[in-house]
Tab-separated table of C-alpha atoms in Angstrom:
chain	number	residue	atom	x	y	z
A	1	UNK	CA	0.000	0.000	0.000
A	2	UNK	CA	1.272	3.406	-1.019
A	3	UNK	CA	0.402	6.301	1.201
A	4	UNK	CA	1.384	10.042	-0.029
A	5	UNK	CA	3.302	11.934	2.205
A	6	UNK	CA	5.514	15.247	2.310
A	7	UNK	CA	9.122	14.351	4.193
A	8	UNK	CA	10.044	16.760	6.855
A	9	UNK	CA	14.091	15.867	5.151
A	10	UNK	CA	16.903	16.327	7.641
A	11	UNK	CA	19.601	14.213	6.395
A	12	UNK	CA	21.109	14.442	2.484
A	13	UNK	CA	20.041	13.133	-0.428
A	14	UNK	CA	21.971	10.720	-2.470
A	15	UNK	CA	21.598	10.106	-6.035
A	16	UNK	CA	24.456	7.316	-7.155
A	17	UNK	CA	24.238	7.400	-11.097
A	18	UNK	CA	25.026	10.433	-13.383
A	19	UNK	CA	23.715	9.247	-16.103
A	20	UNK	CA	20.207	10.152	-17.736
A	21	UNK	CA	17.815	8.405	-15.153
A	22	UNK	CA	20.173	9.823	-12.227
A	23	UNK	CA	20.812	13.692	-13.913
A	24	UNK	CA	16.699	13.807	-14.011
A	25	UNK	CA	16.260	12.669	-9.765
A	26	UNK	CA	19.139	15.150	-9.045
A	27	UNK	CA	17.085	18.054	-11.239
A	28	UNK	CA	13.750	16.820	-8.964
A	29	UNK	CA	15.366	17.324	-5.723
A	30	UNK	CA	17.905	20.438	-6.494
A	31	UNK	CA	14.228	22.032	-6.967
A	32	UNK	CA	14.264	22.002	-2.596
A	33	UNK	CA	16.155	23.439	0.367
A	34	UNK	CA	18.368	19.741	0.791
A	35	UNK	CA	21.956	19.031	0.877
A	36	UNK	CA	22.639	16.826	-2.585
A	37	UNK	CA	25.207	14.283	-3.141
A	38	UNK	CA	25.944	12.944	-6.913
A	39	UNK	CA	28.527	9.730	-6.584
A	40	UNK	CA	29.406	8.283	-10.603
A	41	UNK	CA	32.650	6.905	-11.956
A	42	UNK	CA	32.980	9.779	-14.388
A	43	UNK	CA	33.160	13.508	-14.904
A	44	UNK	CA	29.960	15.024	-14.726
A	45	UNK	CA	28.941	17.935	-16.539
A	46	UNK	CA	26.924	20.380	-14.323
A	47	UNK	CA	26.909	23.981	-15.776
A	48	UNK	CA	23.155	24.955	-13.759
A	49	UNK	CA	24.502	23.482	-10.498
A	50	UNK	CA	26.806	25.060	-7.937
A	51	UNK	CA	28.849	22.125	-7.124
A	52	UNK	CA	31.624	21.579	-4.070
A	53	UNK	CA	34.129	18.346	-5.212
A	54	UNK	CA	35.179	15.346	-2.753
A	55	UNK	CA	37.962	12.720	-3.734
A	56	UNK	CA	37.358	10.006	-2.041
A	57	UNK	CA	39.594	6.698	-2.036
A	58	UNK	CA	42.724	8.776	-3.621
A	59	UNK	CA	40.708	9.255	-6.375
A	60	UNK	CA	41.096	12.917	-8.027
A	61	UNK	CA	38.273	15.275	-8.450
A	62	UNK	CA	38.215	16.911	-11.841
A	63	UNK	CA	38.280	20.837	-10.990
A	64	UNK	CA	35.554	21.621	-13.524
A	65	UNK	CA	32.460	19.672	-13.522
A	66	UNK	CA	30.057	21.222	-16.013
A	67	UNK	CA	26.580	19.839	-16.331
A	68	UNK	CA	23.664	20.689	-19.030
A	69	UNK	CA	20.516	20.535	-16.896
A	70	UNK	CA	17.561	23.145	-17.301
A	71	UNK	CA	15.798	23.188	-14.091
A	72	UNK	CA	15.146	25.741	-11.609
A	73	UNK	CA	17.824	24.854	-8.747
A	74	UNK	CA	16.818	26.363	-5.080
A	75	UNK	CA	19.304	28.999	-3.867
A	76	UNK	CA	19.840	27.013	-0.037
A	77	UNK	CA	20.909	23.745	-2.492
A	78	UNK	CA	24.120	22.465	-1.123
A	79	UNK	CA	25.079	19.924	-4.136
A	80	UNK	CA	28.155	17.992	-3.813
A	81	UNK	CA	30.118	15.637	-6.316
A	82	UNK	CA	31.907	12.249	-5.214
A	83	UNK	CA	33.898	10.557	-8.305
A	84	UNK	CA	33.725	7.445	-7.551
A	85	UNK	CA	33.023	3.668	-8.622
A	86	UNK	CA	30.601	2.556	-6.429
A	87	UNK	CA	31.288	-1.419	-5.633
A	88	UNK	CA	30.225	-4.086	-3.661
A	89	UNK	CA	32.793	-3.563	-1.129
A	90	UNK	CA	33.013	-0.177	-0.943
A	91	UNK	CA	28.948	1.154	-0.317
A	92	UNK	CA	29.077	1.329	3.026
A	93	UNK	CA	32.046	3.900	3.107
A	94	UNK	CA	31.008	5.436	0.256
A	95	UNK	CA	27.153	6.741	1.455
A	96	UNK	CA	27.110	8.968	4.062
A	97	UNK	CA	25.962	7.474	7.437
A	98	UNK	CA	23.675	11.026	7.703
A	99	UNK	CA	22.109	9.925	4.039
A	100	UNK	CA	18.321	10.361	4.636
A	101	UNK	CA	17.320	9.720	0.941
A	102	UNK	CA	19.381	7.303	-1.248
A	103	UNK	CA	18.253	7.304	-5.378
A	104	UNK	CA	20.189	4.051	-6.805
A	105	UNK	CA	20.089	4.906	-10.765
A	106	UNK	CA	22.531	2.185	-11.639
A	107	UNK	CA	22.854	-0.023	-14.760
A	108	UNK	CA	23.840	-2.691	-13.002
A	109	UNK	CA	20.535	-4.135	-11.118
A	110	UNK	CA	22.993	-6.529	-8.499
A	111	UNK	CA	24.507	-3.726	-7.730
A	112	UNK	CA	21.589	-1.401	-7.030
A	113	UNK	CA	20.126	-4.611	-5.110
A	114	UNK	CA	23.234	-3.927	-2.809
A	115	UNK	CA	22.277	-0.650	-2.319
A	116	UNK	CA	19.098	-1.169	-1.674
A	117	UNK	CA	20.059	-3.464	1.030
A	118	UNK	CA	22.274	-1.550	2.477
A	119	UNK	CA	19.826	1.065	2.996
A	120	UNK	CA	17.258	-0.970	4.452
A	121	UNK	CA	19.981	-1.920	6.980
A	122	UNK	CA	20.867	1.590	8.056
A	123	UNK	CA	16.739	2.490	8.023
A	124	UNK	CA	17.649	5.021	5.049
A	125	UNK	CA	14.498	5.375	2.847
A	126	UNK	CA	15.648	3.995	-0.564
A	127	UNK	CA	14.381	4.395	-4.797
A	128	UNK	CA	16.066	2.427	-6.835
A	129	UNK	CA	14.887	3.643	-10.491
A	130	UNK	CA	12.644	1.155	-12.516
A	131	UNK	CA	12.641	-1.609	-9.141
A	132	UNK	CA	9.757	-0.759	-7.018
A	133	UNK	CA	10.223	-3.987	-5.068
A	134	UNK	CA	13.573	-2.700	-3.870
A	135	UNK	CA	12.364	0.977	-3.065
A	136	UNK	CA	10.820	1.845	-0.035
A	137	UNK	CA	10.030	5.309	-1.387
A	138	UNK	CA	8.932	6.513	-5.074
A	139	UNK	CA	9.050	9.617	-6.893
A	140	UNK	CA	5.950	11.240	-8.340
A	141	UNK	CA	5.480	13.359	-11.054
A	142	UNK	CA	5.383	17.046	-9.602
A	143	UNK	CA	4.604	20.688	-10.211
A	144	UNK	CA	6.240	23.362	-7.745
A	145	UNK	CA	5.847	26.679	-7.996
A	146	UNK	CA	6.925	28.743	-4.553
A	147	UNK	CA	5.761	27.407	-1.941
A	148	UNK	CA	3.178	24.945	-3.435
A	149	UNK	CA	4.143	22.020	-4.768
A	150	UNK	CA	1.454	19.474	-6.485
A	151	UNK	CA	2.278	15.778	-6.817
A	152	UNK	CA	0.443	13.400	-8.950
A	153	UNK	CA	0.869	9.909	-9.639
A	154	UNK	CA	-0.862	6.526	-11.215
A	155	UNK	CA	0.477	4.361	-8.747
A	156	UNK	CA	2.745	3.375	-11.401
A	157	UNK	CA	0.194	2.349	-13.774
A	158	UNK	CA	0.527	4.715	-16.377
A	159	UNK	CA	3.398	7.564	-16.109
A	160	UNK	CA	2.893	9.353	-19.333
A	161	UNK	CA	-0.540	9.758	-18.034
A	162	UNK	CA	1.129	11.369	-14.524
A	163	UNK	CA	3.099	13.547	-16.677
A	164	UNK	CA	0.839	14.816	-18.748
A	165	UNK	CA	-1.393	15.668	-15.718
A	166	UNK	CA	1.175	17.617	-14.537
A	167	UNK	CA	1.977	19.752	-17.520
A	168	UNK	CA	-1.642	20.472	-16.894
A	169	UNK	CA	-0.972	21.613	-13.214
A	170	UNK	CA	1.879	23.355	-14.459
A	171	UNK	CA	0.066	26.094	-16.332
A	172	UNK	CA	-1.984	27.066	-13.805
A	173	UNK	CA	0.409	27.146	-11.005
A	174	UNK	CA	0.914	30.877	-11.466
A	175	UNK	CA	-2.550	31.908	-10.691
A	176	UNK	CA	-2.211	29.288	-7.581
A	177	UNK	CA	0.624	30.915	-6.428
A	178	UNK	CA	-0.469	34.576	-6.663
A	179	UNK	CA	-3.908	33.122	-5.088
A	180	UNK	CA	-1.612	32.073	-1.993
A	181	UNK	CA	0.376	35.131	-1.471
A	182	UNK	CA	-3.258	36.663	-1.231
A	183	UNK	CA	-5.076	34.329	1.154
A	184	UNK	CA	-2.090	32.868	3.348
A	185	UNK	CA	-1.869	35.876	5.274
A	186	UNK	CA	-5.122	36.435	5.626
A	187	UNK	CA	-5.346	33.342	6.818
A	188	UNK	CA	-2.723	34.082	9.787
A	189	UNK	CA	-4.492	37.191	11.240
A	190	UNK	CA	-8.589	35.357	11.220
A	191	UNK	CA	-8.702	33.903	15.338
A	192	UNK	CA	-10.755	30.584	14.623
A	193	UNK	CA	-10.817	28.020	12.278
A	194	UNK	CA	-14.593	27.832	11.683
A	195	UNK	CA	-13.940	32.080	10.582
A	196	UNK	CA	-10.903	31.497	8.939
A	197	UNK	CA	-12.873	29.068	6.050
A	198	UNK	CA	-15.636	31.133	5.773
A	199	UNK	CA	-14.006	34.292	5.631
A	200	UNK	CA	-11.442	32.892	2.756
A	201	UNK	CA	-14.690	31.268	1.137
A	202	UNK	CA	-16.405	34.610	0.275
A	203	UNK	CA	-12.862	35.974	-0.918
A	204	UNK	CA	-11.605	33.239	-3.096
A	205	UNK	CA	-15.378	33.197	-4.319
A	206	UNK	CA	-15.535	36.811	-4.939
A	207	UNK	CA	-15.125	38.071	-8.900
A	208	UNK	CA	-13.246	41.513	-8.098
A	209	UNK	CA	-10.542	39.630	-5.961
A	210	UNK	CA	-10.002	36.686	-8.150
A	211	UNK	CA	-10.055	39.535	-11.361
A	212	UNK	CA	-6.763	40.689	-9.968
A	213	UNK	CA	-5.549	37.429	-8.787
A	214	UNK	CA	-5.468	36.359	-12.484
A	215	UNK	CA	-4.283	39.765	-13.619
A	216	UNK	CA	-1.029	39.381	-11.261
A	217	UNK	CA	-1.975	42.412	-9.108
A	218	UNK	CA	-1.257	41.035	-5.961
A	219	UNK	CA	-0.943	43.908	-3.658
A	220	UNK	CA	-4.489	45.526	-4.660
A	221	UNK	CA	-6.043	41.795	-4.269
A	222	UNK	CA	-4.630	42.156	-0.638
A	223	UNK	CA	-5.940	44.923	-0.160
A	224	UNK	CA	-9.461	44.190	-1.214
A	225	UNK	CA	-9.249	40.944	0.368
A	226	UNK	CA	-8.710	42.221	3.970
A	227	UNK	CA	-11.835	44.750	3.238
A	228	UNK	CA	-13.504	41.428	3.420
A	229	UNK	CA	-12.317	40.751	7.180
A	230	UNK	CA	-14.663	42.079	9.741
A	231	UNK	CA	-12.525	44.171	12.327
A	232	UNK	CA	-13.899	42.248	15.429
A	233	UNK	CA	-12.420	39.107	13.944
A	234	UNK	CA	-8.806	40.273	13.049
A	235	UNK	CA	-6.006	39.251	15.080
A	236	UNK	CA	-3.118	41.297	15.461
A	237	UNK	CA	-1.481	40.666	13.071
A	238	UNK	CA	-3.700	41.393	10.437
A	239	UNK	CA	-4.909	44.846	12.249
A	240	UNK	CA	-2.482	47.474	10.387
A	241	UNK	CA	-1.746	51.328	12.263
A	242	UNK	CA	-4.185	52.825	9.830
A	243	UNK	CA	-6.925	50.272	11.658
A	244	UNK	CA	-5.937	51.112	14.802
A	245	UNK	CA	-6.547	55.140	13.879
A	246	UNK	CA	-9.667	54.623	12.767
């Protein structure tokens, strides 16, 4: 049974594999506030990513690792590159005993099996790319814009189906993220949840409000929108100076 859940992440993430499958899992998660590890055999190329090196068994760290990945990487991203060939003998030195996420995008399925059961030793939550019986975690297709982010998924039935529901997502995701710079701080200064639904009811409802939502104007929807929050209901933090003078 799959359940969907958003991970409160404190340890790193680990993606072993540069190649395709590996470069598109390290674009996913360089999209959130996480410390990254990449650990392949060869140079990488990672022009979008700011990258810190780490030789590891001797082994020396080309100075310029250049990669070709569009994708929007998150400024508090801490990605870091181990060149390394990853081997039965030498996983347990290799992944960091902090790891928190490992992503096994190997060719070689034995070898991601090893992983995988390395992981489930150390209770670090593992994918291993195309093996769902070895992964104790899976990756769904995803649309993030700001602060919301919008996961979908088939249960692996049909991915192209996942994907194309989120290209979907993904063109509205503007409008959802003006419409929460607009309501979340309303939200903060309404004292009671049974006031705080109502009260963002009739403003998500109301066709002057969601006119300038769509039109971008943020700062005159916020405006209108606290209009819309009786005084005796504001909390402090919502009650401005000008309130108070009035």
């Amino acid at each position: 049974m799959k359940v969907p859940l958003m991970m409160n992440m404190e340890g790193k993430a680990v993606v072993i594999g540069g190649g395709n499958v590996g470069m598109h899992k390290l674009s996913q998660l360089s999209k959130f506030n996480i410390d990254i590890i990449l650990i392949d055999k060869n140079e990488i190329k990672m022009d979008e990513f700011p990258v810190d090196e780490i030789p590891v068994d001797g082994m020396q760290v080309p100075n310029n690792i250049n990669a070709n990945i569009n994708t929007n990487v998150s400024s508090n991203t801490n990605i870091k590159f181990i060149r390394a060939e990853l081997k039965p003998d030498n996983i347990a030195s290799i992944i960091p005993e902090d790891a928190a996420l490992v992503i096994s995008a190997l060719e070689d399925r034995e070898l991601n099996a090893l992983v995988a059961e390395h992981c489930n030793a150390k209770g670090i939550l593992v994918n291993v790319v195309d093996d769902p019986e070895l992964s104790t975690v899976f990756f769904t297709a995803f649309s993030k814009k700001g602060d919301i982010t919008v996961s979908v998924t088939t249960s692996g039935q049909c991915p192209f189906l996942a994907r194309k529901m989120r290209e979907e997502i993904d063109r509205s995701m503007d409008e959802w993220d003006n419409w929460l710079k607009v309501l979340a701080p309303i939200r903060c200064g309404i004292d009671g949840i049974e006031n705080k639904n109502r009260i963002l009811t009739d403003i998500y409802e109301n066709d002057d409000i969601r006119e300038l939502v769509k039109a971008g104007k943020i700062e005159e929807a916020k405006i209108l929108a606290k209009t819309k929050v009786p005084a005796n209901m504001r909390s402090e933090a919502l009650t401005s100076k000008e309130d108070e003078e009035v």
